[in-house]
Amino acid sequence: MNPLRPIQSKLKGMPAPLPKRHLYGIILLGGLTLTTTVLLPSPGDLATQPIKITIPASLNLPQKAAKEQVDNTEFYTLPSDEIEPVDALDEIAATEPEWQEYVVQNGDTLSTIFNGLGLPLATMYRLLEADQGKVLHGLRPGQTLSLLIDQDNLLQEFKIKRDLLHTRIFTRDGDGYQSRLRTEESNWETRALSGVINGSFYISARDAGLSATQIQRVANLFQWQLDFARDLRQGDRFKVLVQREFVEGQSTGKSELQAVEMTNKGRTFYAFRHEDGKFYDAKGESLERGFIRIPLERRARLSSNFNLNRKHPVTGRVQPHKGTDFAVPVGTPVLAPGDGVVVKAVRHRLAGNYLVLRHGRQYTTRFLHLSKFLVKPGDTVRRGQRIALSGNTGRSTGPHLHYEFHVNNRAVDAMQVKLPMADGLGGTEKRTFLATVEKYRQELDG
Ligand SMILES: [Zn+2]
């Protein structure tokens, strides 16, 4: 295609000869190169002498980049009188482009940032095309962007720091960008923290340097052995091994408990972290306590399932059934489904004689329509222990045990709920674990 055509066709309809010189057009190319077409009085000269003037200020550009700038523009043969670059300015051209940093402000979007930096939006679209991780959609105030913009106003490299550990890097590649994720080297440092209970465990542990999350975690680990609110005494001791992640001396905020030692009224409890992320005691036994699915000695007929949308057979109204009913004769022993504490053993108009157990921090179980209690509030019970005899008290249509299982105060289906597992370690795993325990113990004491 003849690049001159658009200009020539326009000129055909113009009256000739022209009285004087006119500046017919200026094509300003990225502010770098000025091209003018000068109309001369003689029609013969018309449009045949475009003059390209290179503005000296642009001479500090590398020549290659300058060429790239005009690649897509209509262009025509240069006249012989092109002004040559000045040598002295050429040396400045060798200057390396510098990195600039931009801290994302409230209300910023990528396009407002690019506008502010004078970068073309086309560049932004090229970046977005290369942004598989969608990091550019989630800019957060305070995030630092690093931009390497060359003298041609081309964004050569763009970095977005996602956190201390991860930086997304976009590198110019042809017309578009290639993106990659750089992960910094981090190191984990282990610290032993210890303290004596003075006031609450929470305050004492905070004073020793544990975070709120870590304190919660410690209490959860020992939930089956210790009630932190009730059992801990002034003068009880604790030691905690915490691993923290650092990048170039700066904490990433990530930390992991490794080992905990609690001394309560002269008894010492341990929790050690295994490779599977779970905690075990010093012998490799699970710190969790398992449950039995059905709190009866023998399997009994299930007369009514857990059903939150149950309709009453007569009224048709939705009457949730928050437990499981077992058809058992009056006087059938009822068992504690897991280790726990008796919270309630009372008589109720509808529930009859009913009993509530608490197991650790998350779980409670309820038993309704009983004929006799075998335990009283405050008693500690072991899994499988007889706690009551079934009956037909309260509003009941026949002898049965109504059994409820609550997780975080919400009734769930006791026959379906995922119960805590109580498996200890065995075989090779146990040997690996016991070796780690030795190391942990030294660190706890060190
Ligand atoms: Zn029921």
CSV table of N, CA, C and O in Angstrom, one decimal, residues 311-407:
chain,number,residue,atom,x,y,z
A,311,LYS,N,-42.5,-32.8,59.2
A,311,LYS,CA,-43.9,-32.3,59.3
A,311,LYS,C,-44.6,-33.2,60.4
A,311,LYS,O,-44.5,-34.4,60.4
A,312,HIS,N,-45.4,-32.5,61.2
A,312,HIS,CA,-46.2,-33.2,62.2
A,312,HIS,C,-47.2,-34.1,61.4
A,312,HIS,O,-47.9,-33.5,60.6
A,313,PRO,N,-47.3,-35.4,61.8
A,313,PRO,CA,-48.2,-36.2,61.0
A,313,PRO,C,-49.7,-35.8,61.1
A,313,PRO,O,-50.5,-36.0,60.1
A,314,VAL,N,-50.1,-35.1,62.1
A,314,VAL,CA,-51.5,-34.7,62.2
A,314,VAL,C,-51.7,-33.3,61.8
A,314,VAL,O,-52.5,-33.0,60.9
A,315,THR,N,-51.0,-32.3,62.4
A,315,THR,CA,-51.2,-30.9,62.1
A,315,THR,C,-50.6,-30.5,60.8
A,315,THR,O,-51.0,-29.5,60.2
A,316,GLY,N,-49.6,-31.2,60.3
A,316,GLY,CA,-49.0,-30.9,59.0
A,316,GLY,C,-48.0,-29.7,59.2
A,316,GLY,O,-47.3,-29.3,58.2
A,317,ARG,N,-47.8,-29.2,60.4
A,317,ARG,CA,-46.9,-28.1,60.6
A,317,ARG,C,-45.5,-28.6,60.7
A,317,ARG,O,-45.2,-29.8,61.1
A,318,VAL,N,-44.5,-27.8,60.3
A,318,VAL,CA,-43.1,-28.2,60.3
A,318,VAL,C,-42.6,-28.2,61.8
A,318,VAL,O,-42.8,-27.1,62.5
A,319,GLN,N,-42.2,-29.3,62.3
A,319,GLN,CA,-41.8,-29.4,63.7
A,319,GLN,C,-40.4,-30.1,63.6
A,319,GLN,O,-40.3,-31.3,63.5
A,320,PRO,N,-39.3,-29.3,63.6
A,320,PRO,CA,-38.0,-29.9,63.5
A,320,PRO,C,-37.8,-31.0,64.6
A,320,PRO,O,-38.1,-30.8,65.7
A,321,HIS,N,-37.2,-32.1,64.2
A,321,HIS,CA,-36.8,-33.1,65.1
A,321,HIS,C,-35.3,-33.1,65.2
A,321,HIS,O,-34.6,-33.5,64.3
A,322,LYS,N,-34.8,-32.5,66.4
A,322,LYS,CA,-33.4,-32.2,66.5
A,322,LYS,C,-32.6,-33.3,67.1
A,322,LYS,O,-31.4,-33.1,67.5
A,323,GLY,N,-33.2,-34.5,67.1
A,323,GLY,CA,-32.4,-35.6,67.7
A,323,GLY,C,-32.7,-36.9,66.9
A,323,GLY,O,-33.4,-36.9,65.9
A,324,THR,N,-32.2,-38.0,67.5
A,324,THR,CA,-32.5,-39.3,66.9
A,324,THR,C,-33.2,-40.1,68.0
A,324,THR,O,-32.7,-40.1,69.2
A,325,ASP,N,-34.3,-40.8,67.6
A,325,ASP,CA,-35.0,-41.6,68.6
A,325,ASP,C,-34.7,-43.1,68.5
A,325,ASP,O,-34.7,-43.6,67.3
A,326,PHE,N,-34.4,-43.7,69.6
A,326,PHE,CA,-34.2,-45.1,69.6
A,326,PHE,C,-35.3,-45.8,70.4
A,326,PHE,O,-35.6,-45.4,71.6
A,327,ALA,N,-36.0,-46.7,69.8
A,327,ALA,CA,-37.1,-47.4,70.6
A,327,ALA,C,-36.4,-48.5,71.5
A,327,ALA,O,-35.9,-49.5,71.0
A,328,VAL,N,-36.4,-48.1,72.8
A,328,VAL,CA,-35.8,-49.0,73.8
A,328,VAL,C,-36.7,-49.1,75.0
A,328,VAL,O,-37.4,-48.1,75.3
A,329,PRO,N,-36.8,-50.3,75.6
A,329,PRO,CA,-37.6,-50.4,76.8
A,329,PRO,C,-37.2,-49.5,78.0
A,329,PRO,O,-36.0,-49.2,78.0
A,330,VAL,N,-38.1,-49.1,78.8
A,330,VAL,CA,-37.8,-48.3,80.0
A,330,VAL,C,-36.7,-49.1,80.8
A,330,VAL,O,-36.8,-50.3,81.0
A,331,GLY,N,-35.7,-48.3,81.3
A,331,GLY,CA,-34.7,-49.0,82.1
A,331,GLY,C,-33.4,-49.4,81.3
A,331,GLY,O,-32.5,-50.0,81.9
A,332,THR,N,-33.4,-49.1,80.0
A,332,THR,CA,-32.2,-49.5,79.2
A,332,THR,C,-31.0,-48.5,79.6
A,332,THR,O,-31.2,-47.3,79.5
A,333,PRO,N,-29.8,-49.0,79.9
A,333,PRO,CA,-28.7,-48.1,80.2
A,333,PRO,C,-28.3,-47.2,79.1
A,333,PRO,O,-28.3,-47.7,77.9
A,334,VAL,N,-28.1,-45.9,79.4
A,334,VAL,CA,-27.6,-45.0,78.4
A,334,VAL,C,-26.2,-44.7,78.7
A,334,VAL,O,-25.8,-44.5,79.9
A,335,LEU,N,-25.3,-44.6,77.7
A,335,LEU,CA,-23.9,-44.4,77.9
A,335,LEU,C,-23.4,-43.0,77.4
A,335,LEU,O,-24.0,-42.4,76.5
A,336,ALA,N,-22.3,-42.6,78.1
A,336,ALA,CA,-21.7,-41.3,77.7
A,336,ALA,C,-21.0,-41.6,76.3
A,336,ALA,O,-20.2,-42.5,76.2
A,337,PRO,N,-21.4,-40.8,75.3
A,337,PRO,CA,-20.8,-41.1,74.0
A,337,PRO,C,-19.3,-40.7,73.9
A,337,PRO,O,-18.6,-41.1,73.0
A,338,GLY,N,-18.8,-39.9,74.8
A,338,GLY,CA,-17.4,-39.5,74.8
A,338,GLY,C,-17.1,-39.0,76.2
A,338,GLY,O,-18.0,-38.8,77.1
A,339,ASP,N,-15.8,-38.7,76.5
A,339,ASP,CA,-15.4,-38.1,77.7
A,339,ASP,C,-16.0,-36.8,77.9
A,339,ASP,O,-16.2,-36.0,76.9
A,340,GLY,N,-16.4,-36.4,79.1
A,340,GLY,CA,-17.0,-35.1,79.3
A,340,GLY,C,-17.4,-34.8,80.7
A,340,GLY,O,-17.0,-35.5,81.6
A,341,VAL,N,-18.2,-33.8,80.8
A,341,VAL,CA,-18.7,-33.3,82.1
A,341,VAL,C,-20.2,-33.2,82.1
A,341,VAL,O,-20.8,-32.8,81.1
A,342,VAL,N,-20.9,-33.6,83.2
A,342,VAL,CA,-22.3,-33.4,83.2
A,342,VAL,C,-22.7,-32.0,83.5
A,342,VAL,O,-22.2,-31.4,84.5
A,343,VAL,N,-23.5,-31.4,82.6
A,343,VAL,CA,-23.8,-30.0,82.7
A,343,VAL,C,-25.2,-29.8,83.4
A,343,VAL,O,-25.4,-28.9,84.2
A,344,LYS,N,-26.1,-30.7,83.1
A,344,LYS,CA,-27.4,-30.6,83.5
A,344,LYS,C,-28.0,-32.0,83.7
A,344,LYS,O,-27.8,-32.9,82.9
A,345,ALA,N,-28.8,-32.1,84.8
A,345,ALA,CA,-29.6,-33.3,85.0
A,345,ALA,C,-30.9,-32.9,85.7
A,345,ALA,O,-30.9,-32.7,86.9
A,346,VAL,N,-32.0,-32.5,84.9
A,346,VAL,CA,-33.2,-31.9,85.4
A,346,VAL,C,-34.4,-32.5,84.9
A,346,VAL,O,-34.4,-33.3,83.9
A,347,ARG,N,-35.5,-32.1,85.5
A,347,ARG,CA,-36.9,-32.6,85.0
A,347,ARG,C,-37.5,-31.4,84.2
A,347,ARG,O,-37.5,-30.3,84.6
A,348,HIS,N,-38.2,-31.8,83.1
A,348,HIS,CA,-38.8,-30.8,82.3
A,348,HIS,C,-40.2,-31.3,81.8
A,348,HIS,O,-40.3,-32.5,81.6
A,349,ARG,N,-41.1,-30.3,81.7
A,349,ARG,CA,-42.5,-30.7,81.3
A,349,ARG,C,-42.6,-31.5,80.0
A,349,ARG,O,-43.3,-32.5,79.9
A,350,LEU,N,-41.8,-31.1,79.0
A,350,LEU,CA,-41.9,-31.8,77.7
A,350,LEU,C,-40.8,-32.8,77.5
A,350,LEU,O,-41.0,-33.9,77.0
A,351,ALA,N,-39.6,-32.4,78.0
A,351,ALA,CA,-38.4,-33.3,77.7
A,351,ALA,C,-38.3,-34.4,78.8
A,351,ALA,O,-37.6,-35.4,78.6
A,352,GLY,N,-39.1,-34.3,79.8
A,352,GLY,CA,-39.1,-35.3,80.9
A,352,GLY,C,-37.8,-35.1,81.7
A,352,GLY,O,-37.2,-34.0,81.8
A,353,ASN,N,-37.2,-36.2,82.2
A,353,ASN,CA,-35.9,-36.2,82.8
A,353,ASN,C,-34.9,-36.1,81.7
A,353,ASN,O,-34.8,-37.0,80.9
A,354,TYR,N,-34.1,-35.0,81.7
A,354,TYR,CA,-33.1,-34.9,80.7
A,354,TYR,C,-31.8,-34.5,81.2
A,354,TYR,O,-31.6,-33.8,82.2
A,355,LEU,N,-30.8,-34.9,80.4
A,355,LEU,CA,-29.4,-34.8,80.9
A,355,LEU,C,-28.5,-34.2,79.7
A,355,LEU,O,-28.8,-34.5,78.6
A,356,VAL,N,-27.6,-33.3,80.1
A,356,VAL,CA,-26.8,-32.7,79.1
A,356,VAL,C,-25.3,-32.9,79.5
A,356,VAL,O,-24.9,-32.7,80.6
A,357,LEU,N,-24.5,-33.3,78.5
A,357,LEU,CA,-23.1,-33.5,78.7
A,357,LEU,C,-22.3,-32.5,77.8
A,357,LEU,O,-22.7,-32.2,76.7
A,358,ARG,N,-21.2,-32.1,78.4
A,358,ARG,CA,-20.3,-31.2,77.5
A,358,ARG,C,-19.0,-32.0,77.3
A,358,ARG,O,-18.4,-32.6,78.2
A,359,HIS,N,-18.6,-32.0,76.0
A,359,HIS,CA,-17.4,-32.8,75.7
A,359,HIS,C,-16.4,-31.8,75.0
A,359,HIS,O,-16.6,-31.3,73.9
A,360,GLY,N,-15.4,-31.4,75.8
A,360,GLY,CA,-14.4,-30.4,75.3
A,360,GLY,C,-15.1,-29.1,75.0
A,360,GLY,O,-16.1,-28.8,75.7
A,361,ARG,N,-14.6,-28.4,74.1
A,361,ARG,CA,-15.1,-27.0,73.9
A,361,ARG,C,-16.3,-26.9,72.9
A,361,ARG,O,-17.0,-26.0,72.9
A,362,GLN,N,-16.3,-27.9,72.0
A,362,GLN,CA,-17.3,-27.7,70.9
A,362,GLN,C,-18.5,-28.5,71.0
A,362,GLN,O,-19.5,-28.2,70.3
A,363,TYR,N,-18.5,-29.6,71.7
A,363,TYR,CA,-19.6,-30.6,71.6
A,363,TYR,C,-20.4,-30.7,72.9
A,363,TYR,O,-19.8,-30.7,74.0
A,364,THR,N,-21.7,-30.8,72.7
A,364,THR,CA,-22.6,-31.2,73.8
A,364,THR,C,-23.5,-32.3,73.3
A,364,THR,O,-23.8,-32.3,72.1
A,365,THR,N,-24.0,-33.1,74.2
A,365,THR,CA,-25.0,-34.2,73.9
A,365,THR,C,-26.1,-34.0,74.9
A,365,THR,O,-25.9,-33.6,76.0
A,366,ARG,N,-27.3,-34.4,74.4
A,366,ARG,CA,-28.5,-34.3,75.3
A,366,ARG,C,-29.3,-35.6,75.2
A,366,ARG,O,-29.4,-36.2,74.1
A,367,PHE,N,-29.9,-36.0,76.3
A,367,PHE,CA,-30.6,-37.2,76.4
A,367,PHE,C,-32.0,-36.9,77.1
A,367,PHE,O,-32.0,-36.4,78.2
A,368,LEU,N,-33.1,-37.3,76.4
A,368,LEU,CA,-34.4,-36.9,76.9
A,368,LEU,C,-35.3,-38.1,77.3
A,368,LEU,O,-35.0,-39.2,76.8
A,369,HIS,N,-36.3,-37.8,78.1
A,369,HIS,CA,-37.3,-38.8,78.5
A,369,HIS,C,-36.8,-39.9,79.3
A,369,HIS,O,-37.3,-41.1,79.3
A,370,LEU,N,-35.7,-39.6,80.1
A,370,LEU,CA,-35.1,-40.7,80.9
A,370,LEU,C,-35.9,-41.1,82.1
A,370,LEU,O,-36.8,-40.3,82.6
A,371,SER,N,-35.7,-42.3,82.6
A,371,SER,CA,-36.4,-42.7,83.9
A,371,SER,C,-35.5,-42.5,85.1
A,371,SER,O,-36.0,-42.2,86.2
A,372,LYS,N,-34.2,-42.5,84.9
A,372,LYS,CA,-33.3,-42.3,86.1
A,372,LYS,C,-31.9,-41.8,85.7
A,372,LYS,O,-31.4,-42.2,84.7
A,373,PHE,N,-31.4,-40.8,86.5
A,373,PHE,CA,-30.1,-40.3,86.3
A,373,PHE,C,-29.1,-41.2,87.1
A,373,PHE,O,-29.4,-41.6,88.3
A,374,LEU,N,-27.9,-41.5,86.6
A,374,LEU,CA,-26.9,-42.2,87.3
A,374,LEU,C,-25.7,-41.3,87.6
A,374,LEU,O,-24.7,-41.7,88.2
A,375,VAL,N,-25.8,-40.0,87.2
A,375,VAL,CA,-24.7,-39.0,87.4
A,375,VAL,C,-25.4,-37.7,87.8
A,375,VAL,O,-26.6,-37.6,87.6
A,376,LYS,N,-24.6,-36.8,88.3
A,376,LYS,CA,-25.1,-35.5,88.7
A,376,LYS,C,-24.3,-34.4,88.1
A,376,LYS,O,-23.1,-34.6,87.7
A,377,PRO,N,-24.9,-33.2,88.0
A,377,PRO,CA,-24.1,-32.0,87.4
A,377,PRO,C,-22.8,-31.9,88.1
A,377,PRO,O,-22.6,-32.0,89.3
A,378,GLY,N,-21.8,-31.6,87.2
A,378,GLY,CA,-20.4,-31.4,87.7
A,378,GLY,C,-19.6,-32.7,87.6
A,378,GLY,O,-18.3,-32.6,87.7
A,379,ASP,N,-20.2,-33.9,87.5
A,379,ASP,CA,-19.5,-35.1,87.4
A,379,ASP,C,-18.7,-35.2,86.1
A,379,ASP,O,-19.2,-34.7,85.1
A,380,THR,N,-17.5,-35.8,86.2
A,380,THR,CA,-16.8,-36.1,85.0
A,380,THR,C,-17.1,-37.5,84.6
A,380,THR,O,-17.2,-38.4,85.4
A,381,VAL,N,-17.4,-37.6,83.3
A,381,VAL,CA,-17.7,-39.0,82.8
A,381,VAL,C,-16.7,-39.4,81.7
A,381,VAL,O,-16.1,-38.6,81.0
A,382,ARG,N,-16.5,-40.8,81.6
A,382,ARG,CA,-15.7,-41.3,80.6
A,382,ARG,C,-16.5,-41.9,79.5
A,382,ARG,O,-17.7,-42.3,79.7
A,383,ARG,N,-15.9,-42.0,78.3
A,383,ARG,CA,-16.7,-42.6,77.2
A,383,ARG,C,-17.1,-44.0,77.6
A,383,ARG,O,-16.3,-44.8,78.1
A,384,GLY,N,-18.4,-44.3,77.3
A,384,GLY,CA,-18.9,-45.6,77.5
A,384,GLY,C,-19.5,-45.8,78.9
A,384,GLY,O,-20.1,-46.9,79.2
A,385,GLN,N,-19.3,-44.8,79.8
A,385,GLN,CA,-19.8,-44.9,81.2
A,385,GLN,C,-21.3,-44.8,81.2
A,385,GLN,O,-21.9,-44.0,80.4
A,386,ARG,N,-22.0,-45.6,82.0
A,386,ARG,CA,-23.5,-45.5,82.1
A,386,ARG,C,-23.8,-44.2,82.9
A,386,ARG,O,-23.3,-43.9,84.0
A,387,ILE,N,-24.7,-43.4,82.2
A,387,ILE,CA,-25.0,-42.1,82.8
A,387,ILE,C,-26.5,-42.0,83.2
A,387,ILE,O,-26.9,-41.2,84.1
A,388,ALA,N,-27.4,-42.9,82.6
A,388,ALA,CA,-28.8,-42.8,83.0
A,388,ALA,C,-29.5,-44.1,82.5
A,388,ALA,O,-28.9,-44.9,81.8
A,389,LEU,N,-30.8,-44.2,82.8
A,389,LEU,CA,-31.6,-45.3,82.3
A,389,LEU,C,-32.7,-44.6,81.5
A,389,LEU,O,-33.3,-43.6,81.8
A,390,SER,N,-33.0,-45.2,80.3
A,390,SER,CA,-34.0,-44.6,79.4
A,390,SER,C,-35.4,-44.8,80.0
A,390,SER,O,-35.6,-45.5,81.0
A,391,GLY,N,-36.3,-44.0,79.5
A,391,GLY,CA,-37.7,-44.0,80.0
A,391,GLY,C,-38.7,-43.5,79.1
A,391,GLY,O,-38.6,-43.7,77.9
A,392,ASN,N,-39.8,-43.0,79.7
A,392,ASN,CA,-40.9,-42.5,78.9
A,392,ASN,C,-41.5,-41.3,79.5
A,392,ASN,O,-42.7,-41.1,79.5
A,393,THR,N,-40.7,-40.4,80.1
A,393,THR,CA,-41.1,-39.2,80.9
A,393,THR,C,-41.3,-38.0,79.9
A,393,THR,O,-40.8,-38.0,78.8
A,394,GLY,N,-42.0,-37.0,80.4
A,394,GLY,CA,-42.3,-35.8,79.6
A,394,GLY,C,-43.3,-36.2,78.5
A,394,GLY,O,-44.1,-37.1,78.6
A,395,ARG,N,-43.3,-35.3,77.5
A,395,ARG,CA,-44.2,-35.6,76.4
A,395,ARG,C,-43.6,-36.7,75.4
A,395,ARG,O,-42.8,-36.4,74.6
A,396,SER,N,-44.0,-37.9,75.6
A,396,SER,CA,-43.4,-39.0,74.9
A,396,SER,C,-44.5,-39.9,74.5
A,396,SER,O,-45.5,-40.2,75.2
A,397,THR,N,-44.5,-40.5,73.3
A,397,THR,CA,-45.5,-41.3,72.7
A,397,THR,C,-45.3,-42.8,73.0
A,397,THR,O,-46.1,-43.7,72.6
A,398,GLY,N,-44.2,-43.1,73.7
A,398,GLY,CA,-43.9,-44.5,74.0
A,398,GLY,C,-42.4,-44.5,74.5
A,398,GLY,O,-41.7,-43.6,74.4
A,399,PRO,N,-42.0,-45.6,75.2
A,399,PRO,CA,-40.6,-45.7,75.7
A,399,PRO,C,-39.6,-45.5,74.6
A,399,PRO,O,-39.7,-46.2,73.6
A,400,HIS,N,-38.7,-44.5,74.7
A,400,HIS,CA,-37.6,-44.3,73.8
A,400,HIS,C,-36.6,-43.4,74.3
A,400,HIS,O,-36.8,-42.7,75.3
A,401,LEU,N,-35.4,-43.4,73.7
A,401,LEU,CA,-34.4,-42.5,74.1
A,401,LEU,C,-34.3,-41.5,72.9
A,401,LEU,O,-34.1,-41.8,71.8
A,402,HIS,N,-34.4,-40.2,73.3
A,402,HIS,CA,-34.2,-39.1,72.3
A,402,HIS,C,-32.8,-38.6,72.6
A,402,HIS,O,-32.5,-38.1,73.7
A,403,TYR,N,-31.9,-38.7,71.5
A,403,TYR,CA,-30.5,-38.3,71.7
A,403,TYR,C,-30.1,-37.2,70.7
A,403,TYR,O,-30.4,-37.2,69.5
A,404,GLU,N,-29.5,-36.1,71.3
A,404,GLU,CA,-29.1,-35.0,70.5
A,404,GLU,C,-27.6,-34.8,70.5
A,404,GLU,O,-27.0,-35.0,71.6
A,405,PHE,N,-27.1,-34.3,69.4
A,405,PHE,CA,-25.6,-34.0,69.3
A,405,PHE,C,-25.5,-32.6,68.8
A,405,PHE,O,-26.0,-32.2,67.8
A,406,HIS,N,-24.8,-31.7,69.6
A,406,HIS,CA,-24.6,-30.3,69.2
A,406,HIS,C,-23.2,-30.0,69.0
A,406,HIS,O,-22.3,-30.4,69.8
A,407,VAL,N,-22.9,-29.3,67.9
A,407,VAL,CA,-21.6,-28.8,67.6
A,407,VAL,C,-21.7,-27.3,67.6
A,407,VAL,O,-22.5,-26.7,66.9
